[in-house]
Short mmCIF file of C-alpha atoms and ligand atoms in Angstrom, two decimals:
data_model
loop_
_atom_site.label_atom_id
_atom_site.label_comp_id
_atom_site.label_asym_id
_atom_site.label_seq_id
_atom_site.Cartn_x
_atom_site.Cartn_y
_atom_site.Cartn_z
CA MET X 57 -27.69 21.44 4.49
CA GLU X 58 -24.87 23.96 4.16
CA THR X 59 -22.50 23.51 6.88
CA ALA X 60 -18.93 25.03 8.66
CA ARG X 61 -16.06 24.03 6.46
CA PRO X 62 -13.26 22.44 7.94
CA LYS X 63 -11.26 24.71 8.36
CA GLU X 64 -13.72 27.30 9.71
CA LEU X 65 -14.38 24.92 12.84
CA ASP X 66 -10.27 24.35 13.29
CA LEU X 67 -11.11 28.66 13.82
CA ALA X 68 -13.88 28.16 15.71
CA ILE X 69 -12.23 25.70 18.45
CA ARG X 70 -9.20 28.11 18.93
CA GLU X 71 -11.62 30.99 19.63
CA LEU X 72 -13.44 28.88 22.08
CA SER X 73 -10.06 27.65 23.62
CA SER X 74 -9.10 31.23 23.62
CA GLY X 75 -11.67 32.10 25.45
CA GLY X 76 -14.20 33.74 22.35
CA VAL X 77 -17.29 33.65 21.27
CA VAL X 78 -18.64 31.98 18.57
CA ALA X 79 -22.17 31.87 17.09
CA PHE X 80 -23.16 28.21 15.41
CA PRO X 81 -26.13 26.14 14.27
CA THR X 82 -28.11 23.90 16.50
CA GLU X 83 -31.08 21.89 15.14
CA THR X 84 -33.23 24.12 17.36
CA VAL X 85 -32.12 28.03 17.16
CA TYR X 86 -28.85 29.34 16.37
CA GLY X 87 -26.42 29.83 19.47
CA LEU X 88 -23.69 32.39 21.08
CA GLY X 89 -21.48 30.12 22.55
CA ALA X 90 -18.62 30.18 25.22
CA ASP X 91 -16.70 27.90 27.33
CA ALA X 92 -19.00 26.83 29.61
CA SER X 93 -15.58 26.77 32.24
CA ASN X 94 -14.31 30.08 31.09
CA PRO X 95 -16.79 33.07 33.92
CA ALA X 96 -15.02 35.96 31.23
CA ALA X 97 -15.59 34.39 27.73
CA ILE X 98 -19.50 33.67 29.66
CA ALA X 99 -19.25 37.87 30.60
CA GLN X 100 -19.11 38.46 26.76
CA ILE X 101 -22.09 36.39 26.00
CA PHE X 102 -23.99 38.28 28.20
CA ALA X 103 -22.90 41.56 26.92
CA ILE X 104 -22.90 40.95 23.50
CA LYS X 105 -26.48 40.28 23.56
CA GLY X 106 -27.27 42.34 26.29
CA ARG X 107 -28.44 39.69 28.74
CA PRO X 108 -29.20 40.50 32.67
CA PRO X 109 -26.74 38.27 34.69
CA ASP X 110 -29.30 36.81 36.56
CA HIS X 111 -30.63 34.59 34.00
CA PRO X 112 -29.25 31.31 33.86
CA LEU X 113 -27.56 30.16 29.99
CA ILE X 114 -27.83 26.62 28.71
CA VAL X 115 -24.80 24.17 29.21
CA HIS X 116 -24.19 21.98 25.56
CA ILE X 117 -22.14 18.94 26.03
CA SER X 118 -21.70 16.33 23.14
CA GLY X 119 -23.31 13.53 25.08
CA ALA X 120 -24.93 11.73 28.25
CA ASP X 121 -21.48 10.68 29.27
CA GLN X 122 -21.08 14.11 30.00
CA LEU X 123 -23.53 15.24 32.55
CA SER X 124 -21.78 14.28 35.55
CA ARG X 125 -19.04 17.24 34.69
CA TRP X 126 -22.23 19.12 35.03
CA SER X 127 -23.78 18.49 38.07
CA HIS X 128 -22.66 16.76 41.72
CA GLN X 129 -26.41 14.71 41.75
CA VAL X 130 -27.17 13.36 37.58
CA PRO X 131 -31.02 11.95 38.68
CA ASP X 132 -31.59 8.43 37.11
CA ALA X 133 -34.28 10.32 34.80
CA ALA X 134 -31.46 12.34 33.46
CA TYR X 135 -29.90 9.32 32.02
CA VAL X 136 -33.40 7.39 30.91
CA LEU X 137 -34.51 10.77 28.64
CA ALA X 138 -31.26 10.96 27.75
CA GLU X 139 -30.87 7.96 25.87
CA GLN X 140 -34.37 8.32 24.73
CA PHE X 141 -33.98 12.08 22.82
CA TRP X 142 -30.09 13.02 22.80
CA PRO X 143 -28.74 14.61 21.04
CA GLY X 144 -31.96 16.67 20.40
CA PRO X 145 -34.06 19.62 21.23
CA LEU X 146 -34.06 18.87 25.04
CA THR X 147 -32.58 20.95 27.85
CA LEU X 148 -32.65 19.17 31.24
CA ILE X 149 -32.22 21.48 34.39
CA LEU X 150 -29.97 19.02 37.03
CA PRO X 151 -29.72 20.01 40.90
CA ASP X 152 -26.56 20.83 42.44
CA SER X 153 -24.85 23.03 39.78
CA LYS X 154 -20.88 22.12 38.57
CA ALA X 155 -20.82 24.89 36.20
CA PRO X 156 -19.22 28.75 37.62
CA PRO X 157 -21.94 30.61 39.06
CA GLU X 158 -21.72 32.53 35.84
CA VAL X 159 -23.59 30.55 33.77
CA THR X 160 -26.43 29.37 36.02
CA GLY X 161 -26.84 33.11 37.24
CA GLY X 162 -25.57 32.15 40.87
CA GLN X 163 -28.64 29.33 40.57
CA SER X 164 -27.96 25.59 42.15
CA SER X 165 -28.98 24.26 39.47
CA VAL X 166 -27.65 23.84 36.16
CA GLY X 167 -28.95 23.32 31.71
CA VAL X 168 -27.49 21.12 29.68
CA ARG X 169 -28.25 19.79 26.59
CA ALA X 170 -26.65 17.74 23.71
CA PRO X 171 -27.54 19.55 20.07
CA SER X 172 -28.12 17.07 17.29
CA HIS X 173 -26.93 19.48 14.60
CA PRO X 174 -23.96 17.95 12.85
CA VAL X 175 -21.92 21.49 13.37
CA ALA X 176 -22.74 21.83 17.02
CA GLN X 177 -21.45 18.14 17.61
CA ALA X 178 -18.51 18.73 15.60
CA LEU X 179 -17.90 22.19 17.57
CA LEU X 180 -18.25 20.27 21.10
CA GLN X 181 -16.30 17.08 19.93
CA GLY X 182 -13.39 19.19 18.70
CA PHE X 183 -13.13 21.28 21.82
CA GLY X 184 -14.03 18.92 24.42
CA GLY X 185 -15.54 21.11 27.21
CA GLY X 186 -19.19 22.04 27.16
CA ILE X 187 -20.56 25.66 25.65
CA ALA X 188 -23.06 27.91 27.19
CA ALA X 189 -25.32 29.42 25.11
CA PRO X 190 -28.27 31.12 24.84
CA SER X 191 -29.59 31.77 21.23
CA ALA X 192 -27.79 33.90 19.01
CA ASN X 193 -30.22 37.37 19.51
CA ARG X 194 -30.50 40.48 21.46
CA PHE X 195 -32.37 39.89 24.58
CA GLY X 196 -35.85 39.36 24.30
CA ARG X 197 -35.89 39.11 20.05
CA ILE X 198 -36.91 36.43 17.85
CA SER X 199 -34.44 33.81 17.66
CA PRO X 200 -32.15 33.33 14.85
CA THR X 201 -32.83 30.27 12.49
CA ARG X 202 -30.42 31.10 10.05
CA ALA X 203 -26.67 32.48 9.90
CA SER X 204 -28.01 35.70 7.84
CA HIS X 205 -30.13 36.04 11.13
CA VAL X 206 -27.64 36.34 13.42
CA ARG X 207 -25.23 37.84 11.31
CA ASP X 208 -28.00 40.61 10.81
CA GLU X 209 -28.55 41.34 14.22
CA LEU X 210 -25.20 40.51 16.04
CA GLY X 211 -22.84 40.64 13.01
CA ASP X 212 -20.82 43.54 14.38
CA ARG X 213 -19.77 42.42 17.64
CA VAL X 214 -19.30 38.33 16.89
CA ARG X 215 -16.20 37.25 14.99
CA ILE X 216 -17.29 33.93 13.84
CA ILE X 217 -20.63 32.60 12.68
CA LEU X 218 -20.54 29.47 11.50
CA GLU X 219 -22.47 28.15 8.63
CA GLY X 220 -24.99 25.78 8.99
CA GLY X 221 -28.20 26.22 7.25
CA GLU X 222 -31.73 26.40 8.26
CA CYS X 223 -32.65 25.19 11.61
CA LYS X 224 -34.63 21.98 11.04
CA VAL X 225 -37.02 22.93 14.24
CA GLY X 226 -36.91 26.25 14.19
CA LEU X 227 -38.05 26.36 17.98
CA GLU X 228 -36.22 26.90 21.31
CA SER X 229 -35.70 23.23 22.96
CA THR X 230 -38.57 21.98 25.48
CA ILE X 231 -36.81 22.97 28.97
CA LEU X 232 -37.72 20.26 31.60
CA SER X 233 -36.88 20.76 35.03
CA LEU X 234 -35.35 17.51 37.19
CA ALA X 235 -34.14 20.09 40.02
CA GLY X 236 -37.53 19.49 42.47
CA SER X 237 -38.94 16.79 43.72
CA THR X 238 -40.90 16.20 40.11
CA PRO X 239 -40.81 16.77 36.84
CA CYS X 240 -41.62 20.64 36.01
CA LEU X 241 -41.94 21.37 32.16
CA LEU X 242 -40.34 24.68 31.89
CA ARG X 243 -40.85 25.49 28.12
CA PRO X 244 -42.25 23.43 25.65
CA GLY X 245 -40.53 22.60 22.22
CA ALA X 246 -40.73 20.14 20.02
CA ILE X 247 -40.30 16.95 22.37
CA SER X 248 -43.81 17.33 23.76
CA ARG X 249 -44.73 15.96 27.79
CA SER X 250 -46.65 13.54 26.74
CA GLN X 251 -43.51 11.82 25.31
CA LEU X 252 -41.44 12.93 28.38
CA GLU X 253 -44.08 11.48 30.17
CA GLU X 254 -44.60 8.01 28.42
CA THR X 255 -40.62 7.72 28.61
CA LEU X 256 -40.53 8.45 32.70
CA ASN X 257 -43.60 6.97 33.30
CA LEU X 258 -44.42 9.85 35.33
CA GLU X 259 -46.73 13.30 35.06
CA ILE X 260 -45.21 16.19 34.12
CA HIS X 261 -46.03 19.19 35.98
CA GLY X 262 -46.43 22.70 34.45
CA ALA X 263 -43.52 25.24 35.20
CA GLU X 264 -45.70 27.18 38.60
CA LYS X 265 -43.96 23.83 40.39
CA ALA X 266 -40.28 24.54 39.91
CA PRO X 267 -38.06 25.63 42.45
CA GLY X 268 -37.01 28.87 42.35
CA LEU X 269 -37.84 29.48 38.77
CA ARG X 270 -36.00 32.31 36.66
CA ALA X 271 -36.30 31.57 33.04
CA SER X 272 -36.05 33.97 30.74
CA GLY X 273 -37.88 31.96 28.06
CA LEU X 274 -40.85 32.00 30.44
CA LEU X 275 -41.09 35.93 30.69
CA GLU X 276 -44.36 36.79 29.09
CA SER X 277 -42.97 39.05 26.59
CA HIS X 278 -39.40 37.08 24.88
CA TYR X 279 -39.47 36.43 21.67
CA ALA X 280 -40.80 39.66 20.12
CA PRO X 281 -40.79 41.36 17.24
CA ARG X 282 -40.69 45.15 17.54
CA THR X 283 -44.58 45.62 15.32
CA ALA X 284 -47.27 44.72 17.58
CA LEU X 285 -48.41 41.52 16.78
CA ARG X 286 -52.36 40.08 17.88
CA LEU X 287 -53.64 36.62 17.73
CA ILE X 288 -56.96 36.30 16.20
CA PRO X 289 -59.23 33.07 16.47
CA SER X 290 -60.16 31.54 13.67
CA ASP X 291 -63.39 32.09 13.13
CA LYS X 292 -62.88 36.13 13.64
CA ILE X 293 -60.36 36.37 10.75
CA SER X 294 -62.57 37.47 8.01
CA SER X 295 -64.33 40.13 10.37
CA THR X 296 -61.08 41.31 12.25
CA ALA X 297 -58.92 41.67 8.76
CA ALA X 298 -62.55 44.39 7.05
CA THR X 299 -61.97 46.46 9.47
CA ALA X 300 -58.13 46.31 9.97
CA GLY X 301 -55.69 49.34 8.62
CA PRO X 302 -53.47 49.33 6.16
CA ARG X 303 -50.02 48.38 6.64
CA THR X 304 -51.43 45.51 8.76
CA VAL X 305 -50.15 41.73 7.46
CA MET X 306 -52.21 38.52 8.66
CA MET X 307 -50.85 35.10 9.28
CA CYS X 308 -53.42 32.86 7.79
CA LEU X 309 -53.41 28.56 8.12
CA ARG X 310 -55.42 28.59 5.00
CA ASP X 311 -56.54 29.93 1.70
CA ILE X 312 -59.11 32.77 3.27
CA PRO X 313 -60.28 35.56 1.53
CA ILE X 314 -59.60 39.46 3.06
CA PRO X 315 -59.61 42.21 1.62
CA SER X 316 -57.38 43.41 -1.14
CA SER X 317 -56.03 46.57 1.71
CA ILE X 318 -53.95 44.17 3.75
CA ASP X 319 -51.19 41.60 3.13
CA ARG X 320 -51.25 38.08 3.87
CA ILE X 321 -49.04 35.06 4.14
CA ILE X 322 -50.10 31.72 4.25
CA MET X 323 -48.32 29.50 7.14
CA PRO X 324 -47.25 25.63 6.93
CA PRO X 325 -51.20 24.08 8.33
CA ASN X 326 -49.06 22.12 10.50
CA PRO X 327 -46.88 22.30 13.66
CA VAL X 328 -43.70 21.28 12.64
CA ASP X 329 -43.11 22.79 8.87
CA TYR X 330 -44.73 26.14 11.17
CA GLY X 331 -42.33 25.98 13.43
CA VAL X 332 -39.53 25.70 11.14
CA ARG X 333 -40.94 29.06 9.08
CA LEU X 334 -41.95 31.05 12.46
CA TYR X 335 -39.17 33.58 13.92
CA ALA X 336 -38.08 33.82 10.42
CA THR X 337 -41.39 35.05 9.54
CA LEU X 338 -41.84 37.12 11.83
CA ARG X 339 -38.55 39.05 10.88
CA GLU X 340 -39.32 39.28 7.58
CA LEU X 341 -42.79 41.42 8.26
CA ASP X 342 -40.76 43.33 10.97
CA GLN X 343 -38.62 45.00 8.61
CA GLY X 344 -40.95 48.48 9.63
CA GLN X 345 -43.01 47.67 6.60
CA TYR X 346 -46.39 46.94 9.07
CA ASP X 347 -48.04 48.56 11.43
CA LEU X 348 -49.64 45.45 12.57
CA ILE X 349 -49.13 41.15 12.10
CA LEU X 350 -52.30 39.39 12.87
CA ALA X 351 -51.94 35.85 13.13
CA GLU X 352 -54.15 33.40 13.04
CA LEU X 353 -54.05 31.06 16.29
CA PRO X 354 -53.30 27.38 15.21
CA PRO X 355 -55.31 24.35 16.64
CA THR X 356 -55.31 23.55 20.20
CA GLU X 357 -53.85 20.09 19.76
CA GLU X 358 -50.98 19.47 21.93
CA SER X 359 -48.49 19.37 18.98
CA TRP X 360 -49.22 22.94 18.54
CA ALA X 361 -47.89 23.46 22.36
CA ALA X 362 -44.57 25.16 21.42
CA VAL X 363 -45.88 27.35 18.76
CA HIS X 364 -49.23 28.90 20.64
CA ASP X 365 -46.46 29.34 24.04
CA ARG X 366 -43.91 31.42 21.22
CA LEU X 367 -46.82 32.77 19.62
CA GLY X 368 -48.18 33.81 22.64
CA ARG X 369 -44.91 35.94 23.87
CA ALA X 370 -44.07 37.67 21.05
CA SER X 371 -47.87 39.03 21.17
CA HIS X 372 -46.84 40.54 24.59
CA ILE X 373 -50.24 38.77 25.68
CA PRO X 374 -49.72 36.37 28.83
CA GLN X 375 -51.06 32.97 28.15
CA SER X 376 -54.08 32.98 30.75
CA SER X 377 -55.79 36.04 29.39
CA GLY X 378 -55.00 36.20 25.32
CA SER X 379 -54.88 32.63 23.48
CA LYS X 380 -55.76 29.98 25.01
CA PRO X 381 -53.49 27.17 26.28
CA PRO X 382 -53.51 24.10 24.37
CA VAL X 383 -55.89 21.54 25.69
CA ARG X 384 -53.08 18.08 25.82
CA LYS X 385 -54.29 15.35 24.20
O1 TXA J 621 -32.38 25.36 21.75
C1 TXA J 621 -32.58 26.12 22.83
O2 TXA J 621 -32.48 26.01 23.97
C2 TXA J 621 -31.26 26.81 22.01
C3 TXA J 621 -30.09 26.28 21.66
C4 TXA J 621 -28.75 27.70 21.05
O3 TXA J 621 -29.84 25.56 22.42
N1 TXA J 621 -30.72 27.73 23.48
C5 TXA J 621 -31.69 28.64 23.98
O4 TXA J 621 -30.95 29.25 24.86
O5 TXA J 621 -32.74 28.93 23.87
P1 TXA J 621 -31.61 30.61 25.79
O6 TXA J 621 -31.01 31.38 26.31
O7 TXA J 621 -32.42 31.11 24.79
O8 TXA J 621 -32.86 29.94 26.77
C6 TXA J 621 -32.12 28.81 27.83
C7 TXA J 621 -33.24 28.61 28.59
C8 TXA J 621 -33.76 30.51 29.24
O9 TXA J 621 -35.12 30.44 29.49
C9 TXA J 621 -33.30 30.32 30.73
O10 TXA J 621 -33.72 31.02 31.62
C10 TXA J 621 -33.33 28.70 31.22
O11 TXA J 621 -33.04 27.79 29.55
N2 TXA J 621 -32.70 27.98 31.82
C11 TXA J 621 -31.48 27.78 31.92
N3 TXA J 621 -30.62 27.14 32.72
C12 TXA J 621 -31.63 26.92 33.74
C13 TXA J 621 -32.27 26.78 35.37
N4 TXA J 621 -30.68 26.30 35.67
N5 TXA J 621 -32.82 26.93 35.83
C14 TXA J 621 -33.85 27.14 34.77
N6 TXA J 621 -34.28 27.61 33.85
C15 TXA J 621 -32.99 27.73 33.28
MG1 MG J 622 -33.45 32.89 24.12
#
């Protein structure tokens, strides 16, 4: 894995300590970070991203021993989950935030996550505090999974972009709210609902049960390319391809014959590798060379839930009317 050199890491730590902004790799996507205890530093993140100020940020921490620095009332379940899944792609929403309101969008809860990427861990340990970081993309657009994506999209606005190779997960973290009376899954990710339920020995509800919710990752249109994207059931691929205009590209899961007038990309047939490739592929197909991206709908098993969710949002079609929600096994 390509990785940040110690000199760049030192510069990044100094930048954070002096109230600046740094882009850094995590195992999910690249983040745009600032000192989570410094409101002026946080304001720069919102300005660079073009993000509405009431959308809360995740505070990145080195591990579970930091949890009590960010909430007055850390639920026991947070320690149980952190023990099992941290460092890793799981964000926990805690009640009774100690973070500045600029981080939480004025909500009383706070999101925290300990990322596993070695560069993120080195940065967190060197800096010593929490790093508030959304994904390092313009608001509503596709999250970056390589340092070059961040440079392409934000390069003139961010001085320090730490190199960390291609993100191993490629989709944003699972978000679980522990802020209400019952745990709620706010965003599916690499850590599945079943894994969380098994660890907590509890049923986990969907986002509709979460209190006072305002999560930008839950907007129906988010993580979206500029080019129109439509989701196509597997059994309609051939007929849809037959009537598609030129300047169309098809993202298939198998080697299906399609007319030579449209381009085709074969995506990995398993959810882990598909997740790693999805955003980089959408970025490649979104350079203006196509009018339409057609994506074959993946299988409905739970392991595909995060991919389904992001494809649904990228296609601008709400899950309820666009694709069938994945069936849990
Ligand atoms: O994998 C990830 O989570 C990446 C990396 C950089 O860690 N970060 C990320 O951040 O995806 P962002 O800001 O693009 O998405 C974070 C989501 C947003 O939908 C936000 O609204 C939600 O987390 N969130 C943060 N704090 C929250 C809170 N207190 N209550 C509800 N949702 C919250
Ligand atoms: Mg984001």
